[in-house]
């Protein structure tokens, strides 16, 4: 099936027509209109390499803030859609492209608020995909969307599996049955955050005892934190659960993943992020990550502290960009504070020849960041001072010239 046929039959047939609202989605062979892309011959020659080339270019341009031409975006998303649909061949899923200008009315009607974004429509929800524009990542995310929003825990092995999930926010509740009104409220709340937050439930008394749960009680787990928080006020309504989760959805330590990279980057604190780079499979990286977890456990009650952990192995194409932008070597663990607007940054001095910083040393550095004693904006002030000094020097030179003339 061609993508344009799938779009016509499934995705947008009840909302709009191709003639007035949607960009025509082309086949994966590299066919584009000549007026949209003047290098048609070159594209056909490179068609087998295009997905990788486009993905690399799109990532780099997106990160640099350069605005890409419309024809590049259309062709990129067409190629991306072709790859995704190929991997989802057995699923009843279609792709559609909405023109930002021509389809503005349709976009507003569908609740599409941000251009250059991917939205997934399910039976009850519109889910914005805010991650890496790579086919394998999007396919994995869509499969997560297709899963039930609440996973049921029934035995000891599933309890172990639950405890092995440490990189995500997760909730678990104990209810009398699937027909319980409190369980149904829990499911409704789960649908609001699916698949970004993991929801679990059990109806088994033994499992509930192992998890330390009482009837109609829900525990909230932060990433990398062993001890849960019991959500107060049971039994809960859907609105109460949603409100609590929204108030606690910025963990003390969170991992940037390919499927949430833009979502996390946009969730800054006062325009800044504390960023930690560490390779989990590297001995030094693993040790540094354990120190970060210890610090997070000690300070998980501080709403102003949120450390973003990035494993460079997850983003190989961005490593050169980050190293150049931040002036660091990602071959070893790093932690710094970054201004999200201009990418100014200050990094903790970690001597590769010495031991990694202790938890106490890391805490002291973080406290200096939170108190603004360490601030990436200070570099801007220094630059301004340098400019003022240069101006003063120029004035002095002018005065000297005047004296010489006299």
Tab-separated table of C-alpha atoms in Angstrom:
chain	number	residue	atom	x	y	z
A	1	UNK	CA	0.000	0.000	0.000
A	2	UNK	CA	1.259	3.496	-0.799
A	3	UNK	CA	1.345	6.028	1.970
A	4	UNK	CA	-1.026	8.387	0.180
A	5	UNK	CA	-3.575	5.525	-0.108
A	6	UNK	CA	-3.234	4.651	3.571
A	7	UNK	CA	-3.674	8.267	4.511
A	8	UNK	CA	-6.777	8.564	2.369
A	9	UNK	CA	-8.367	5.372	3.672
A	10	UNK	CA	-7.533	5.593	7.362
A	11	UNK	CA	-5.917	8.603	8.920
A	12	UNK	CA	-7.609	11.723	7.599
A	13	UNK	CA	-10.655	10.505	5.741
A	14	UNK	CA	-13.087	11.862	8.362
A	15	UNK	CA	-11.246	15.141	8.829
A	16	UNK	CA	-10.025	16.519	5.520
A	17	UNK	CA	-9.314	15.808	1.859
A	18	UNK	CA	-5.993	15.703	0.071
A	19	UNK	CA	-6.908	18.520	-2.293
A	20	UNK	CA	-7.296	21.290	0.261
A	21	UNK	CA	-5.417	20.384	3.413
A	22	UNK	CA	-2.709	17.751	3.216
A	23	UNK	CA	0.636	17.508	1.517
A	24	UNK	CA	0.671	14.630	-0.943
A	25	UNK	CA	2.827	11.871	0.551
A	26	UNK	CA	5.030	10.208	-2.028
A	27	UNK	CA	6.465	6.773	-2.477
A	28	UNK	CA	9.727	5.709	-0.885
A	29	UNK	CA	11.447	5.527	-4.297
A	30	UNK	CA	12.461	9.163	-3.962
A	31	UNK	CA	9.789	10.762	-6.177
A	32	UNK	CA	9.156	14.434	-5.448
A	33	UNK	CA	7.734	17.279	-7.498
A	34	UNK	CA	10.392	19.133	-9.488
A	35	UNK	CA	9.240	22.510	-8.158
A	36	UNK	CA	9.618	21.247	-4.596
A	37	UNK	CA	13.082	19.723	-4.994
A	38	UNK	CA	15.300	20.749	-7.957
A	39	UNK	CA	17.829	17.943	-7.400
A	40	UNK	CA	15.580	15.077	-8.447
A	41	UNK	CA	18.278	13.209	-10.389
A	42	UNK	CA	20.669	13.335	-7.456
A	43	UNK	CA	17.950	12.062	-5.131
A	44	UNK	CA	17.200	9.082	-7.350
A	45	UNK	CA	20.900	8.184	-7.404
A	46	UNK	CA	21.131	8.395	-3.621
A	47	UNK	CA	17.725	6.942	-2.827
A	48	UNK	CA	19.082	3.903	-0.969
A	49	UNK	CA	21.194	6.110	1.284
A	50	UNK	CA	18.651	8.887	1.767
A	51	UNK	CA	17.093	7.808	5.065
A	52	UNK	CA	20.438	7.866	6.881
A	53	UNK	CA	21.602	11.055	5.141
A	54	UNK	CA	18.354	12.877	5.827
A	55	UNK	CA	18.217	11.696	9.418
A	56	UNK	CA	21.756	12.963	10.040
A	57	UNK	CA	21.139	16.328	8.378
A	58	UNK	CA	17.787	16.819	10.042
A	59	UNK	CA	19.183	16.115	13.514
A	60	UNK	CA	22.099	18.480	13.045
A	61	UNK	CA	20.022	21.277	11.593
A	62	UNK	CA	17.306	20.856	14.227
A	63	UNK	CA	19.837	21.059	17.048
A	64	UNK	CA	21.514	24.133	15.544
A	65	UNK	CA	18.232	26.045	15.304
A	66	UNK	CA	18.470	26.537	11.523
A	67	UNK	CA	15.069	26.682	9.828
A	68	UNK	CA	14.826	24.018	7.139
A	69	UNK	CA	13.054	24.724	3.812
A	70	UNK	CA	9.542	23.310	3.457
A	71	UNK	CA	10.480	20.917	0.633
A	72	UNK	CA	13.199	19.377	2.798
A	73	UNK	CA	10.738	18.862	5.658
A	74	UNK	CA	8.097	17.341	3.346
A	75	UNK	CA	10.578	14.979	1.745
A	76	UNK	CA	12.141	14.044	5.085
A	77	UNK	CA	8.807	13.198	6.689
A	78	UNK	CA	7.744	11.304	3.562
A	79	UNK	CA	10.850	9.130	3.750
A	80	UNK	CA	10.441	8.720	7.493
A	81	UNK	CA	6.804	7.699	7.059
A	82	UNK	CA	7.808	5.126	4.439
A	83	UNK	CA	10.245	3.484	6.854
A	84	UNK	CA	7.794	3.515	9.752
A	85	UNK	CA	4.965	2.060	7.675
A	86	UNK	CA	7.268	-0.653	6.385
A	87	UNK	CA	7.985	-1.729	9.975
A	88	UNK	CA	4.301	-1.473	10.926
A	89	UNK	CA	3.027	-3.413	7.926
A	90	UNK	CA	0.853	-5.706	10.062
A	91	UNK	CA	-0.827	-2.858	11.940
A	92	UNK	CA	-3.826	-0.811	10.804
A	93	UNK	CA	-1.939	2.482	10.953
A	94	UNK	CA	-1.728	5.327	8.453
A	95	UNK	CA	0.364	8.456	8.066
A	96	UNK	CA	-0.732	11.924	6.988
A	97	UNK	CA	1.093	15.207	6.446
A	98	UNK	CA	-0.682	18.481	7.224
A	99	UNK	CA	0.656	21.648	5.619
A	100	UNK	CA	1.416	24.247	8.298
A	101	UNK	CA	-0.142	27.051	6.222
A	102	UNK	CA	-2.700	25.431	3.921
A	103	UNK	CA	-3.929	23.061	6.608
A	104	UNK	CA	-4.014	25.509	9.514
A	105	UNK	CA	-7.783	25.152	9.966
A	106	UNK	CA	-7.563	21.365	10.024
A	107	UNK	CA	-4.567	21.484	12.371
A	108	UNK	CA	-6.521	23.648	14.794
A	109	UNK	CA	-9.538	21.341	14.575
A	110	UNK	CA	-7.381	18.304	15.320
A	111	UNK	CA	-5.559	20.023	18.175
A	112	UNK	CA	-2.164	20.100	16.438
A	113	UNK	CA	-0.404	22.977	18.168
A	114	UNK	CA	3.239	22.712	17.087
A	115	UNK	CA	4.634	22.574	13.552
A	116	UNK	CA	7.307	20.014	12.592
A	117	UNK	CA	5.816	17.601	15.139
A	118	UNK	CA	4.333	14.119	15.007
A	119	UNK	CA	0.974	13.430	16.638
A	120	UNK	CA	-0.460	9.978	17.233
A	121	UNK	CA	-4.238	9.573	17.307
A	122	UNK	CA	-5.675	6.744	19.392
A	123	UNK	CA	-9.280	6.039	20.325
A	124	UNK	CA	-9.403	8.546	23.173
A	125	UNK	CA	-6.187	10.557	23.134
A	126	UNK	CA	-3.925	12.673	20.940
A	127	UNK	CA	-0.311	11.905	21.858
A	128	UNK	CA	2.513	14.172	20.729
A	129	UNK	CA	5.716	12.366	19.861
A	130	UNK	CA	8.544	14.558	21.129
A	131	UNK	CA	11.548	12.401	20.376
A	132	UNK	CA	14.206	11.608	17.835
A	133	UNK	CA	13.044	11.584	14.212
A	134	UNK	CA	14.275	8.082	13.463
A	135	UNK	CA	12.069	5.284	12.133
A	136	UNK	CA	13.136	2.646	14.660
A	137	UNK	CA	12.526	4.997	17.597
A	138	UNK	CA	9.107	6.059	16.313
A	139	UNK	CA	8.074	2.454	15.628
A	140	UNK	CA	9.038	1.421	19.153
A	141	UNK	CA	7.095	4.379	20.551
A	142	UNK	CA	4.001	3.494	18.502
A	143	UNK	CA	4.127	-0.087	19.765
A	144	UNK	CA	4.224	1.313	23.306
A	145	UNK	CA	1.153	3.389	22.477
A	146	UNK	CA	-0.655	0.256	21.271
A	147	UNK	CA	-0.081	-1.456	24.626
A	148	UNK	CA	-2.679	-1.250	27.404
A	149	UNK	CA	-2.102	1.818	29.601
A	150	UNK	CA	-2.122	-0.333	32.773
A	151	UNK	CA	-0.113	-3.550	33.138
A	152	UNK	CA	-1.404	-6.139	35.620
A	153	UNK	CA	1.042	-7.794	38.054
A	154	UNK	CA	-0.029	-11.300	39.056
A	155	UNK	CA	3.010	-13.226	40.367
A	156	UNK	CA	6.504	-13.035	41.866
A	157	UNK	CA	8.350	-12.932	38.547
A	158	UNK	CA	6.267	-9.967	37.429
A	159	UNK	CA	7.002	-8.241	40.749
A	160	UNK	CA	10.724	-8.673	40.007
A	161	UNK	CA	10.190	-7.277	36.529
A	162	UNK	CA	8.423	-4.286	38.042
A	163	UNK	CA	11.342	-3.573	40.380
A	164	UNK	CA	13.824	-3.882	37.498
A	165	UNK	CA	12.275	-0.834	35.824
A	166	UNK	CA	14.282	2.051	37.242
A	167	UNK	CA	14.625	4.603	34.434
A	168	UNK	CA	10.938	5.589	34.239
A	169	UNK	CA	8.352	7.153	36.488
A	170	UNK	CA	6.036	4.326	37.510
A	171	UNK	CA	2.917	3.889	39.604
A	172	UNK	CA	1.370	0.760	41.064
A	173	UNK	CA	-2.026	0.340	42.718
A	174	UNK	CA	-3.932	-2.411	44.499
A	175	UNK	CA	-7.635	-2.780	43.748
A	176	UNK	CA	-10.378	-5.294	44.477
A	177	UNK	CA	-11.192	-6.070	40.843
A	178	UNK	CA	-11.155	-4.769	37.288
A	179	UNK	CA	-14.718	-3.554	37.819
A	180	UNK	CA	-13.822	-1.434	40.834
A	181	UNK	CA	-14.711	2.219	40.299
A	182	UNK	CA	-11.385	3.189	41.855
A	183	UNK	CA	-9.504	0.989	39.401
A	184	UNK	CA	-11.442	2.497	36.487
A	185	UNK	CA	-10.476	5.983	37.703
A	186	UNK	CA	-6.864	4.774	37.821
A	187	UNK	CA	-7.094	3.533	34.214
A	188	UNK	CA	-8.564	6.850	33.078
A	189	UNK	CA	-5.657	8.670	34.717
A	190	UNK	CA	-3.177	6.283	33.091
A	191	UNK	CA	-4.563	7.085	29.639
A	192	UNK	CA	-3.660	10.744	30.194
A	193	UNK	CA	0.048	9.927	30.546
A	194	UNK	CA	0.406	6.787	28.421
A	195	UNK	CA	2.989	5.747	27.264
A	196	UNK	CA	5.338	8.270	28.917
A	197	UNK	CA	4.638	7.072	32.475
A	198	UNK	CA	4.324	3.399	33.438
A	199	UNK	CA	1.178	2.305	35.291
A	200	UNK	CA	0.832	-1.054	37.042
A	201	UNK	CA	-1.928	-2.624	39.124
A	202	UNK	CA	-2.646	-5.833	40.986
A	203	UNK	CA	-5.745	-7.584	42.260
A	204	UNK	CA	-3.742	-10.277	44.078
A	205	UNK	CA	-3.406	-9.925	47.894
A	206	UNK	CA	-0.007	-11.665	47.989
A	207	UNK	CA	1.435	-9.372	45.331
A	208	UNK	CA	-0.025	-6.362	47.129
A	209	UNK	CA	1.641	-7.494	50.361
A	210	UNK	CA	4.998	-7.876	48.602
A	211	UNK	CA	4.626	-4.346	47.242
A	212	UNK	CA	3.440	-2.946	50.584
A	213	UNK	CA	0.080	-1.819	49.206
A	214	UNK	CA	-3.301	-1.465	50.858
A	215	UNK	CA	-6.622	-1.671	49.023
A	216	UNK	CA	-7.209	1.304	46.698
A	217	UNK	CA	-3.734	2.639	47.472
A	218	UNK	CA	-1.320	3.848	44.778
A	219	UNK	CA	2.456	4.183	45.152
A	220	UNK	CA	4.477	6.647	43.073
A	221	UNK	CA	8.074	5.748	42.154
A	222	UNK	CA	10.632	8.271	40.927
A	223	UNK	CA	13.275	7.001	38.494
A	224	UNK	CA	16.316	5.513	40.250
A	225	UNK	CA	14.671	5.873	43.689
A	226	UNK	CA	13.970	2.604	45.513
A	227	UNK	CA	11.449	3.852	48.062
A	228	UNK	CA	8.043	4.921	46.717
A	229	UNK	CA	5.802	7.761	47.839
A	230	UNK	CA	2.297	6.765	48.898
A	231	UNK	CA	-0.094	9.120	47.129
A	232	UNK	CA	-2.194	10.648	49.922
A	233	UNK	CA	-5.992	10.758	50.048
A	234	UNK	CA	-7.083	7.288	48.915
A	235	UNK	CA	-9.413	6.363	47.326
A	236	UNK	CA	-8.652	8.727	44.488
A	237	UNK	CA	-10.613	10.252	41.664
A	238	UNK	CA	-9.108	10.487	38.190
A	239	UNK	CA	-8.645	14.237	38.634
A	240	UNK	CA	-6.779	13.794	41.932
A	241	UNK	CA	-4.379	11.276	40.406
A	242	UNK	CA	-3.749	13.448	37.349
A	243	UNK	CA	-3.098	16.501	39.510
A	244	UNK	CA	-0.650	14.631	41.739
A	245	UNK	CA	1.289	13.209	38.792
A	246	UNK	CA	1.495	16.578	37.047
A	247	UNK	CA	2.892	18.086	40.262
A	248	UNK	CA	5.562	15.361	40.517
A	249	UNK	CA	6.459	14.542	36.901
A	250	UNK	CA	9.909	16.169	36.995
A	251	UNK	CA	12.164	13.595	38.707
A	252	UNK	CA	15.332	14.422	40.628
A	253	UNK	CA	17.324	12.259	38.202
A	254	UNK	CA	15.909	11.445	34.787
A	255	UNK	CA	17.362	9.866	31.698
A	256	UNK	CA	17.125	11.470	28.290
A	257	UNK	CA	15.985	8.816	25.812
A	258	UNK	CA	15.679	9.047	22.021
A	259	UNK	CA	11.876	9.060	22.335
A	260	UNK	CA	11.704	11.942	24.848
A	261	UNK	CA	14.758	14.078	24.065
A	262	UNK	CA	12.872	17.240	23.052
A	263	UNK	CA	10.275	16.875	25.783
A	264	UNK	CA	12.983	16.756	28.455
A	265	UNK	CA	15.033	19.553	26.921
A	266	UNK	CA	12.000	21.861	26.952
A	267	UNK	CA	11.294	21.047	30.618
A	268	UNK	CA	14.023	23.248	32.077
A	269	UNK	CA	14.219	25.015	35.446
A	270	UNK	CA	14.629	28.795	35.071
A	271	UNK	CA	16.129	28.322	31.619
A	272	UNK	CA	18.834	25.905	32.731
A	273	UNK	CA	19.562	22.178	32.907
A	274	UNK	CA	22.029	20.265	35.030
A	275	UNK	CA	23.361	17.737	32.512
A	276	UNK	CA	25.353	14.605	33.344
A	277	UNK	CA	27.014	12.610	30.564
A	278	UNK	CA	27.960	9.049	31.502
A	279	UNK	CA	28.219	5.803	29.529
A	280	UNK	CA	26.488	3.102	31.554
A	281	UNK	CA	28.565	0.336	29.934
A	282	UNK	CA	31.827	2.090	30.790
A	283	UNK	CA	33.295	1.357	34.279
A	284	UNK	CA	33.853	5.045	35.085
A	285	UNK	CA	30.476	5.964	33.634
A	286	UNK	CA	28.723	3.286	35.686
A	287	UNK	CA	30.481	4.417	38.877
A	288	UNK	CA	29.596	8.052	38.190
A	289	UNK	CA	25.975	7.096	37.580
A	290	UNK	CA	25.849	5.295	40.933
A	291	UNK	CA	27.118	8.477	42.614
A	292	UNK	CA	24.398	10.468	40.828
A	293	UNK	CA	21.765	8.023	42.070
A	294	UNK	CA	23.044	8.407	45.628
A	295	UNK	CA	22.809	12.193	45.389
A	296	UNK	CA	19.318	11.983	43.868
A	297	UNK	CA	18.140	9.674	46.655
A	298	UNK	CA	19.373	12.140	49.277
A	299	UNK	CA	17.731	15.159	47.627
A	300	UNK	CA	14.580	13.807	45.994
A	301	UNK	CA	12.492	16.191	48.108
A	302	UNK	CA	14.082	19.261	46.473
A	303	UNK	CA	11.758	20.546	43.708
A	304	UNK	CA	14.512	22.788	42.318
A	305	UNK	CA	16.874	19.901	41.610
A	306	UNK	CA	16.537	17.869	38.439
A	307	UNK	CA	19.560	16.231	36.835
A	308	UNK	CA	19.306	15.052	33.226
A	309	UNK	CA	21.440	11.982	32.567
A	310	UNK	CA	22.512	11.414	28.956
A	311	UNK	CA	24.251	8.239	27.846
A	312	UNK	CA	26.343	9.281	24.798
A	313	UNK	CA	25.951	5.770	23.365
A	314	UNK	CA	22.240	6.527	22.833
A	315	UNK	CA	23.013	9.566	20.630
A	316	UNK	CA	26.150	8.799	18.569
A	317	UNK	CA	25.357	11.407	15.907
A	318	UNK	CA	25.044	14.177	18.486
A	319	UNK	CA	28.288	13.449	20.348
A	320	UNK	CA	30.488	15.599	18.020
A	321	UNK	CA	27.950	18.438	18.243
A	322	UNK	CA	27.842	18.317	22.047
A	323	UNK	CA	31.625	18.090	22.373
A	324	UNK	CA	32.117	21.093	20.094
A	325	UNK	CA	29.312	23.159	21.629
A	326	UNK	CA	30.201	22.504	25.267
A	327	UNK	CA	33.964	22.121	24.853
A	328	UNK	CA	34.103	18.776	26.676
A	329	UNK	CA	35.331	15.241	26.045
A	330	UNK	CA	32.491	12.728	26.271
A	331	UNK	CA	34.935	9.854	26.483
A	332	UNK	CA	34.753	10.344	30.251
A	333	UNK	CA	31.928	11.305	32.666
A	334	UNK	CA	30.948	14.988	32.730
A	335	UNK	CA	28.465	17.117	34.657
A	336	UNK	CA	27.634	20.741	33.984
A	337	UNK	CA	24.935	23.388	33.972
A	338	UNK	CA	23.678	24.506	30.550
A	339	UNK	CA	21.670	27.538	29.479
A	340	UNK	CA	18.979	26.174	27.153
A	341	UNK	CA	18.724	29.372	25.106
A	342	UNK	CA	22.315	30.034	24.046
A	343	UNK	CA	24.009	26.750	25.143
A	344	UNK	CA	26.437	28.599	27.432
A	345	UNK	CA	27.664	26.126	30.018
A	346	UNK	CA	29.908	25.580	33.026
A	347	UNK	CA	31.310	22.119	33.720
A	348	UNK	CA	32.640	20.575	36.905
A	349	UNK	CA	36.380	20.002	36.760
A	350	UNK	CA	36.911	16.244	36.774
A	351	UNK	CA	40.536	15.144	36.440
A	352	UNK	CA	40.658	12.012	34.307
A	353	UNK	CA	43.793	10.880	36.137
A	354	UNK	CA	42.194	11.078	39.583
A	355	UNK	CA	39.214	9.409	41.183
A	356	UNK	CA	35.712	10.513	40.278
A	357	UNK	CA	34.118	13.110	42.563
A	358	UNK	CA	32.540	11.742	45.711
A	359	UNK	CA	28.863	12.169	46.502
A	360	UNK	CA	29.768	14.972	48.950
A	361	UNK	CA	31.838	16.809	46.330
A	362	UNK	CA	29.052	16.429	43.792
A	363	UNK	CA	26.478	17.710	46.293
A	364	UNK	CA	28.649	20.751	47.040
A	365	UNK	CA	28.982	21.535	43.328
A	366	UNK	CA	25.222	21.159	42.787
A	367	UNK	CA	24.492	23.433	45.761
A	368	UNK	CA	26.709	26.090	44.161
A	369	UNK	CA	24.691	25.739	40.948
A	370	UNK	CA	21.353	26.024	42.753
A	371	UNK	CA	22.566	29.104	44.652
A	372	UNK	CA	23.807	30.701	41.377
A	373	UNK	CA	27.416	30.739	42.546
A	374	UNK	CA	28.016	28.685	39.415
A	375	UNK	CA	26.060	30.238	36.555
A	376	UNK	CA	26.578	29.872	32.779
A	377	UNK	CA	25.295	33.429	32.328
A	378	UNK	CA	28.427	34.708	34.091
A	379	UNK	CA	30.286	34.090	30.834
A	380	UNK	CA	27.993	36.589	29.133
A	381	UNK	CA	28.783	39.166	31.822
A	382	UNK	CA	32.504	38.553	31.340
A	383	UNK	CA	32.120	39.021	27.597
A	384	UNK	CA	30.285	42.309	28.190
A	385	UNK	CA	33.070	43.461	30.511
A	386	UNK	CA	35.645	42.553	27.867
A	387	UNK	CA	33.716	44.571	25.305
A	388	UNK	CA	33.615	47.546	27.691
A	389	UNK	CA	37.361	47.236	28.258
A	390	UNK	CA	37.933	47.199	24.514
A	391	UNK	CA	35.816	50.336	24.150
A	392	UNK	CA	37.792	52.053	26.912
A	393	UNK	CA	41.055	51.095	25.205
A	394	UNK	CA	39.782	52.556	21.953
A	395	UNK	CA	38.863	55.798	23.734
A	396	UNK	CA	42.325	55.988	25.291
A	397	UNK	CA	43.910	55.475	21.886
A	398	UNK	CA	41.803	58.302	20.469
A	399	UNK	CA	42.880	60.604	23.301
A	400	UNK	CA	46.520	59.756	22.656
A	401	UNK	CA	46.076	60.563	18.983
A	402	UNK	CA	44.567	63.939	19.883
A	403	UNK	CA	47.521	64.729	22.137
A	404	UNK	CA	49.936	63.852	19.342
A	405	UNK	CA	48.107	66.187	16.975
A	406	UNK	CA	48.502	69.053	19.432
